[in-house]
Coordinates of C-alpha atoms in Angstrom, one line a residue:
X776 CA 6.7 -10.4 -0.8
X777 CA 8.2 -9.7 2.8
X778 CA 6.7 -7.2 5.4
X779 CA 9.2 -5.7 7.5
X780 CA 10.7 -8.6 9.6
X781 CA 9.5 -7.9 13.0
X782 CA 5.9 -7.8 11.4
X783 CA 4.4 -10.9 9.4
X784 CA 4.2 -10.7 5.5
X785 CA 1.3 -11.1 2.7
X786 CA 1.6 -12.4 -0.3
X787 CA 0.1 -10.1 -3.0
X788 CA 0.1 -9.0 -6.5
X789 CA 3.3 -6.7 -7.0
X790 CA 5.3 -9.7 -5.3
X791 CA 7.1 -7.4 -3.5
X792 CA 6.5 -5.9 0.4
X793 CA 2.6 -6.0 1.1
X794 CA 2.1 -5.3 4.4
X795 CA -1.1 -6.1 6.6
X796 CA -3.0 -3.1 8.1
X797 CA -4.1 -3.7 11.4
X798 CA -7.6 -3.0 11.8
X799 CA -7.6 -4.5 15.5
X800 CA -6.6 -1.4 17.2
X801 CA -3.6 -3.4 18.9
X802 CA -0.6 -1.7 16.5
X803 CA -1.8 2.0 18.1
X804 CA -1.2 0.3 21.8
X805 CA 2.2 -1.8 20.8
X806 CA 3.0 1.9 19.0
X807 CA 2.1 3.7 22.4
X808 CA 4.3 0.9 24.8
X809 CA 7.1 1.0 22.4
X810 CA 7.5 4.8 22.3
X811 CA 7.7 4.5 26.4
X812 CA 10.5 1.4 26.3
X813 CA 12.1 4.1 23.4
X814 CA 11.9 7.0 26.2
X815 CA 13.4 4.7 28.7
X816 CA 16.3 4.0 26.1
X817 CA 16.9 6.6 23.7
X818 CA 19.7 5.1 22.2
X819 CA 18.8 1.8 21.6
X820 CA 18.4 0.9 17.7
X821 CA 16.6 -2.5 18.4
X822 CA 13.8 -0.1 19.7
X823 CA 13.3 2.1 16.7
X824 CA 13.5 -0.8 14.3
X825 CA 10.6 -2.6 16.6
X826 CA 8.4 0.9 16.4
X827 CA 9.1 1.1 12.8
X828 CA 7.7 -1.9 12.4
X829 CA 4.7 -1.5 14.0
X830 CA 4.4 2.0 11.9
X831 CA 5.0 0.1 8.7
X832 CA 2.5 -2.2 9.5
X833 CA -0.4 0.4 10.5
X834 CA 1.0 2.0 7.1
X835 CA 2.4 4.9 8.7
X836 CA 5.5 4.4 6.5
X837 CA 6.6 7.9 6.3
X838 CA 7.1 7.7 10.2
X839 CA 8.6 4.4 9.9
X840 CA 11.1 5.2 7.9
X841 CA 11.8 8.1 10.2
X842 CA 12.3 5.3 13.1
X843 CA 14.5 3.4 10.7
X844 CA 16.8 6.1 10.0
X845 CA 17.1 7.2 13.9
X846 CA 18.3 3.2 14.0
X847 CA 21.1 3.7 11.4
X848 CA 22.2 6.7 12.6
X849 CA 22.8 5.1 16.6
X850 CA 24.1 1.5 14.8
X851 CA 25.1 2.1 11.1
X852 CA 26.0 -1.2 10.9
X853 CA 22.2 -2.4 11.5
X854 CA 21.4 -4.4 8.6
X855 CA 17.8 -5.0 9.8
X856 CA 17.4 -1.4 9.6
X857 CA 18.6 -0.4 6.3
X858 CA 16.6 -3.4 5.4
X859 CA 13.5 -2.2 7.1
X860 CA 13.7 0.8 5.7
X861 CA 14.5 -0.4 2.0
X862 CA 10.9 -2.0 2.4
X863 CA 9.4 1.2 3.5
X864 CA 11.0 2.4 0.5
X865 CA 9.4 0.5 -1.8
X866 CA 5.8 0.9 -0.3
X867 CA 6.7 4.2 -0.6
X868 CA 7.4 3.8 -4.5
X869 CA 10.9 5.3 -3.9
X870 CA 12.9 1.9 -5.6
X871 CA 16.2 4.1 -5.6
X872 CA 16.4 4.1 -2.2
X873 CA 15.9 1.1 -1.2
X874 CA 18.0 -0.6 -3.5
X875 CA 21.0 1.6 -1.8
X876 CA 19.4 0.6 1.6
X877 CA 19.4 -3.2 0.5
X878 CA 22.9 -2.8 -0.3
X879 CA 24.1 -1.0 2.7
X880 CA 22.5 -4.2 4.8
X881 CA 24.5 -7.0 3.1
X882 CA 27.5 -4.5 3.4
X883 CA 26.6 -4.2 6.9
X884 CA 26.0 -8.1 7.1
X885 CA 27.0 -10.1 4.0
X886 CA 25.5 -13.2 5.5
X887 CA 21.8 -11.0 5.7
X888 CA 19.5 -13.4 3.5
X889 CA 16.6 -11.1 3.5
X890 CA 18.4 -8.0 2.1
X891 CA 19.5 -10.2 -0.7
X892 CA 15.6 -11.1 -1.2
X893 CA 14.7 -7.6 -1.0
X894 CA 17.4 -6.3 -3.7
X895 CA 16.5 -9.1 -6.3
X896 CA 13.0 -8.2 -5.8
X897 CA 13.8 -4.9 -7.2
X898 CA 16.5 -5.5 -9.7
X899 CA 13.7 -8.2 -11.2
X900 CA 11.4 -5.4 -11.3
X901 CA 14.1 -3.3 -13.5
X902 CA 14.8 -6.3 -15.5
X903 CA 18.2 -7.1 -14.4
X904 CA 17.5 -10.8 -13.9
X905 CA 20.7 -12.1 -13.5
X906 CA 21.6 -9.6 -11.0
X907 CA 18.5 -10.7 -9.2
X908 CA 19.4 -14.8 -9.9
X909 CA 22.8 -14.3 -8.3
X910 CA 20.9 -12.7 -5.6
X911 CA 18.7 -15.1 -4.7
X912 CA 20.8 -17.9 -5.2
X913 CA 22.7 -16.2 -2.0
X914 CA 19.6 -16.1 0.1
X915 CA 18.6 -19.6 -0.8
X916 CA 22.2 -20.7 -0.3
X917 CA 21.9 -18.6 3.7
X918 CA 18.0 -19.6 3.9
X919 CA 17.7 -23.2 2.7
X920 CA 13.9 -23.1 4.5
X921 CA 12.5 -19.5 3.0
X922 CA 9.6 -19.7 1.1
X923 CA 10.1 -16.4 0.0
X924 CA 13.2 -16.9 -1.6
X925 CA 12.1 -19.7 -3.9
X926 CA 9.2 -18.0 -4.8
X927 CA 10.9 -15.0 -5.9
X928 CA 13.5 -16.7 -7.8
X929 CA 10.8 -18.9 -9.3
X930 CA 9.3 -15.3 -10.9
X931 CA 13.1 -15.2 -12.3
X932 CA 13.2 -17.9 -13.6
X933 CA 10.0 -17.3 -15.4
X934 CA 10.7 -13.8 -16.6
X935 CA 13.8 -15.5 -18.6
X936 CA 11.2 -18.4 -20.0
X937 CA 12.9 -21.3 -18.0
X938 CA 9.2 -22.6 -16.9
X939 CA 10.2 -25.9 -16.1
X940 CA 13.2 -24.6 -13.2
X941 CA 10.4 -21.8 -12.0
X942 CA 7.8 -24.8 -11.6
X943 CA 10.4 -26.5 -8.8
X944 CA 11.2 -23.2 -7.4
X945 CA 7.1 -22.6 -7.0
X946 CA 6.9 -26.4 -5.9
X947 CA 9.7 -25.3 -3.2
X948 CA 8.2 -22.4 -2.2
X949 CA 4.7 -24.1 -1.3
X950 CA 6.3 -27.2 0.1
X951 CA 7.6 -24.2 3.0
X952 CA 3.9 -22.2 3.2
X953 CA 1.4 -23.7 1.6
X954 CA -0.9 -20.8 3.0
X955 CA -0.2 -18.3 1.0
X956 CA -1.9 -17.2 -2.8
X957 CA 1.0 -16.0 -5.1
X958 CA 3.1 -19.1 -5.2
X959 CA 0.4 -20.9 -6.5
X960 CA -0.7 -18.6 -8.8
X961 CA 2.6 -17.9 -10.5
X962 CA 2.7 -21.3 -11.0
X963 CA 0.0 -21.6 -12.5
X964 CA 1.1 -19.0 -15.3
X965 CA 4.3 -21.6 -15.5
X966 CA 2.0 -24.4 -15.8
X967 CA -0.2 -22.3 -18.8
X968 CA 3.3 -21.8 -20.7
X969 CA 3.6 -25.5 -20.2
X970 CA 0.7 -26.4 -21.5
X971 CA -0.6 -28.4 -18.3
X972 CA -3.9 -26.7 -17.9
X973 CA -5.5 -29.0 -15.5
X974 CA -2.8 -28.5 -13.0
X975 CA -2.8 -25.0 -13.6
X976 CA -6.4 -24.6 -13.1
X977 CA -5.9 -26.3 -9.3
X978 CA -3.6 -24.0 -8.6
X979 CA -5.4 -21.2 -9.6
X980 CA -8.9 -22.7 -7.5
X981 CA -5.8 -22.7 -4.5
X982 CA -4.5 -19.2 -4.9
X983 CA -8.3 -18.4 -5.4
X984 CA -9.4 -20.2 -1.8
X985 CA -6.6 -17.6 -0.3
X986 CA -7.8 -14.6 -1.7
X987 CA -10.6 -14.7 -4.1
X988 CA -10.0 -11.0 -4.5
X989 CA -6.8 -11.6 -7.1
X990 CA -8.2 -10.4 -10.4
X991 CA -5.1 -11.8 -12.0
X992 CA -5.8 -15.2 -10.9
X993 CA -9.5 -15.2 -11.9
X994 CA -8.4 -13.9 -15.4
X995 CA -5.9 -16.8 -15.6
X996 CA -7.9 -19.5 -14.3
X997 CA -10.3 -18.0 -17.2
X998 CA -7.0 -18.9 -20.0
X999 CA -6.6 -22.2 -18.9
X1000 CA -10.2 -22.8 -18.9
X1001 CA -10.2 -21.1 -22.4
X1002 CA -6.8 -23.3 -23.4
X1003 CA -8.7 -26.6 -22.1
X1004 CA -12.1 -25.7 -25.0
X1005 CA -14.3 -25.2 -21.4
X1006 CA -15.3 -22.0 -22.9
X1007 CA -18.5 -21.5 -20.3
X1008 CA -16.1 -21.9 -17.2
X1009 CA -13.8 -19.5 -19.0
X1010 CA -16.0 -16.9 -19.7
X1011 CA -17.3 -17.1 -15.9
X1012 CA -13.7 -16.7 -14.5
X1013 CA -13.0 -14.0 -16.9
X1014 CA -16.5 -12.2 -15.4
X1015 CA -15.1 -12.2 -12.2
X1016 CA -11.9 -11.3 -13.0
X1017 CA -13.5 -8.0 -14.7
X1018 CA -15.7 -7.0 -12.0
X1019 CA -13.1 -6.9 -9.8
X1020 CA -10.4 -5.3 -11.6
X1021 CA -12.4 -4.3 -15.0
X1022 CA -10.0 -2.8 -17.0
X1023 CA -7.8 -6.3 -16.5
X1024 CA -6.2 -7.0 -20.1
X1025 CA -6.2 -11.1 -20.1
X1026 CA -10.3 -10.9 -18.7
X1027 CA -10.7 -7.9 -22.0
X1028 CA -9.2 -9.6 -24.4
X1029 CA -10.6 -13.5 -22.9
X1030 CA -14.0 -12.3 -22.8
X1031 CA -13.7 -11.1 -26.6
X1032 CA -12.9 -14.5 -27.8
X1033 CA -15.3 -16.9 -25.7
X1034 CA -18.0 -15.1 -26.6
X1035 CA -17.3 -14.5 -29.9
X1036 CA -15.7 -11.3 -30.8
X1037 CA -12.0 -10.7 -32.0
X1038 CA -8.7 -12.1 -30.9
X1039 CA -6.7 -15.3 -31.9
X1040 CA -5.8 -17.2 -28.1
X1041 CA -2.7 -18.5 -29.9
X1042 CA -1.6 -15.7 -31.7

């Protein structure tokens, strides 16, 4: 869930990178002053990291990772770069690449918490979790204070069905920004497994206040409704789930119990 360091990051549903797109107009002028400073200094990698940046966060990936590249190739031992660049990767759906590029940053700088971040985020996604655990307790152990970290190793934690440790790693991770949706709302899926419904639904009415445009959280606000018997607050949430994203399964398959067709919630 980190945008390229220089830029500031967004929480969203594929927990990984989500970058902002600036609709200000401002990135196209930083862009424009930081190709002159680049002009002024052609061989400063600082400079092409900063511009990448700014691409990556206009969503001009393909020409940040080109500015990201002209930084490893003046400092190959930029591990903000290659990290950079691994999250350009991944917008980019090229998860082979940036799991080299997270590598080559903690070779480049073994004490580089975010590159650890960024590889377990991706060895989670392939399913080695306990290459992503060892990860993360690295980060943690560099970056005591990073939301991100718990959070990430929170969705661990709940991928191997240790609810109760992902629940303090979630509790961790809001304690550091409370002002972002996903933490709650992965919680809340640890609070379902739990059976703490009540809680869960708060969490999912916090993740909701941030963006009510999270199908996912809708749908499961609409289970733990459903798992609490308040079948007409469930189906609601489930309805607004499915307009938004309406093939969503949990909505499908909610919607088809509370009001009355087929499925078994405890099957």
């Amino acid at each position: 869930m980190a945008g390229c360091e220089t830029v500031g990051s967004a929480a969203g549903p594929k927990q990984y990178a989500v970058l902002e797109t600036d609709t200000t107009g401002a990135t196209t002028v930083n862009i424009a002053s930081l190709s002159d400073v680049i002009q002024r200094n052609p061989n400063d990698a600082s400079a092409y990291v900063t511009r990448g940046a700014a691409y990556a966060r206009a969503g001009q990936f393909g020409d940040a990772i080109t500015d990201f590249t002209k930084a490893v190739q003046i400092d190959p031992n930029s591990a903000s770069a290659y990290n950079n660049r691994a999250l350009a990767y991944r917008q980019t759906g090229r998860d082979d690449a940036a799991l080299q590029d997270f590598s080559k940053a903690v070779s480049a700088d073994p004490n580089y918490g975010p590159a650890y971040i960024g590889r377990a985020n991706v060895l989670r996604a392939r399913g080695d979790l306990d290459g992503a655990l060892n990860d993360l307790n690295m980060a943690i152990r560099m970056m005591p204070e990073s939301a991100e970290a718990y959070h990430a190793r929170g969705l661990v934690r709940q991928k191997q069905g240790q609810n109760q440790q992902a629940i303090a790693d979630f509790d961790a991770a809001i304690d550091r920004n409370p002002f972002v949706s996903a933490p709650y709302a992965a919680r809340g899926q640890s609070l379902i497994a739990t059976n703490q419904f009540d809680k869960a639904i708060e969490d999912y009415n916090a993740a909701l206040n941030v963006n009510n445009k999270d199908a996912t959280s809708w749908a499961y606000r609409g289970l733990a409704y459903e798992k609490s018997n308040r079948k007409k607050e469930a189906a609601e949430s489930y309805q607004r789930a499915a307009q938004i994203e309406p093939g969503n399964p949990i909505a499908k398959q909610g919607l088809g119990r509370v009001q009355g067709g087929v499925g078994s919630l405890f099957n």
